[in-house]
Amino acid sequence: MLKSKVDEVLQDVNKLPAISSVVSKVLEKLQKPDVNIADLAQEISKDPAITANVIKLSNSAYYRASKPIRTVQEALMTLGIKTVKEIVLLTAAKGILAQDLNSYQLEAAQLWTASLLVAELSSKIVQHKKLKIDKDLAFTSGLLCSVGKIVLAQFFSPVMMQLKTDLKNNQEPFPSLEKKYFGYTHMEVSETLLKRWNFPPELTDVVANYLTPEASKVNPLLTSVVHIASILIVVSGIGIDIGGESVPISPFALSQTGVTDADIETYFVHIPDLQAGLADLLNV
Amino acid sequence: MSIKSKIINVGIADIKVGKDADVLRTTLGSCIGIVLYDPDQKIGAISHIMLAKDPTGKDMSKFPHKYGETALPILIDMMKKEGSEIGQYNCRIFGGASMFKGINSQFLQNIGEQNILIVRKFMEEKKIPIIVEDVAGNEGRTISLYCDDGRVLLKKAGMEKYLYKVR
């Protein structure tokens, strides 16, 4: 059991993937109701890489700004605070999620594409089913589901042989093997990471429960949306990892969201079109 | 993989042709990857289809590579354009892990099976032998076709193996 080693890493801030302090501050400011645009623009502008990405993405076809955007302040005024927050998070997430996870049999490009697609599909489901959830919140929650795998991936090698044998006979969802070998599922690790990054409880709850939405305590509806999106993306093969299609769609999630079999069929068929629409974001 | 190798990613609902040092790669869940390979000319192709047929009938003209019924004839045409005719290549199929568990729709649960059936039927009609199949189950598969000798590297559920059968 590698649990104590995983514990060591989880307790050591220096060993965990980090997000820039600018991102944390921006998120913190955004949680306050009286957030000030000039203040926010100034904070974002402290990080040149994020600033460049905010301006670049604000002008991309995906966000369709009505006029050319030259500064962070203009981006905030034209696209709104929520959209700029999404762009800031996207930039931060790309830095963390674009890496090879060889032990999960997942390449960087696949992991990033899948994360973006889960995000986009979550947001589309919210709009399509007219759910009372902020679509940007759905996007962000979907984006970060796999982040815990980044930490667990480094612990595979000593147990790989045994894990593969177990995997062959395993009828359970793959996270049960993560729990068995590492003491944690990737969802639990994601939860720890998001808490460490001071993300709001709603987001933390989704990444902690997206494969078991019935266990969600903060926002079961949002968790259900992300659950359905993530399963569909896996079924389509994008970002499918060593765990395969071991997690079924939860009936709880279907009843919460009102997503029907016909809806699922439509979402599935349109995954390639969804991917085409994300071209600008894929190349952040 | 030689220094000249070029990896060509075949996306979902996509078809690509390669030759010689090219490596065609795709990742499959419930979709099917159809691999054609001409060992004498070292020409290969992968078609990655999502569904056997277009359930709406409206999407296939816009996205013909998504559906077996429209993608398979295009695949044959693309091989022909590269100079490889039926009779010069064989077929191998991978994927089809259609496991829409937890929902009742017959359509969704049978996606993988329908995909396999349409490929088999098409290949039989065209007299193209299917010489290797690694389909069904609930594993994801990444396949890489090395056009220099036609071997396929199959990765699934923690294992990796080369499949050398090309004729």
Coordinates of N, CA and C in Angstrom, one line a residue, chain B residues 6 8 47 56 60 100 125 129 135 137-138 141 150:
Chain B
K6 N 6.4 10.0 -39.2 CA 5.5 11.1 -38.9 C 4.2 10.6 -38.3
I8 N 0.5 10.7 -37.4 CA -0.7 11.3 -37.9 C -1.8 10.9 -37.0
S47 N -10.0 4.5 -40.5 CA -11.2 5.2 -40.4 C -11.8 5.1 -39.0
T56 N -30.5 10.4 -37.4 CA -31.4 11.5 -37.9 C -31.5 11.5 -39.4
M60 N -25.3 13.0 -41.8 CA -24.3 12.3 -42.5 C -23.8 13.1 -43.8
F100 N -22.8 1.6 -22.8 CA -23.6 2.6 -22.2 C -24.4 2.0 -21.1
E125 N -19.2 -7.8 -48.5 CA -19.7 -7.4 -49.8 C -18.6 -7.0 -50.8
P129 N -10.9 -9.2 -46.8 CA -10.9 -10.0 -45.6 C -10.6 -9.2 -44.3
V135 N -12.1 -6.4 -30.4 CA -13.3 -5.5 -30.3 C -14.1 -5.9 -29.0
G137 N -15.8 -5.5 -25.1 CA -15.3 -5.3 -23.7 C -15.5 -3.9 -23.3
N138 N -14.9 -3.5 -22.2 CA -15.1 -2.1 -21.7 C -13.8 -1.3 -21.6
R141 N -8.9 1.7 -26.2 CA -7.8 1.2 -27.0 C -7.2 2.3 -27.8
G150 N 3.2 -2.4 -41.5 CA 1.8 -2.7 -41.3 C 1.5 -3.2 -39.9

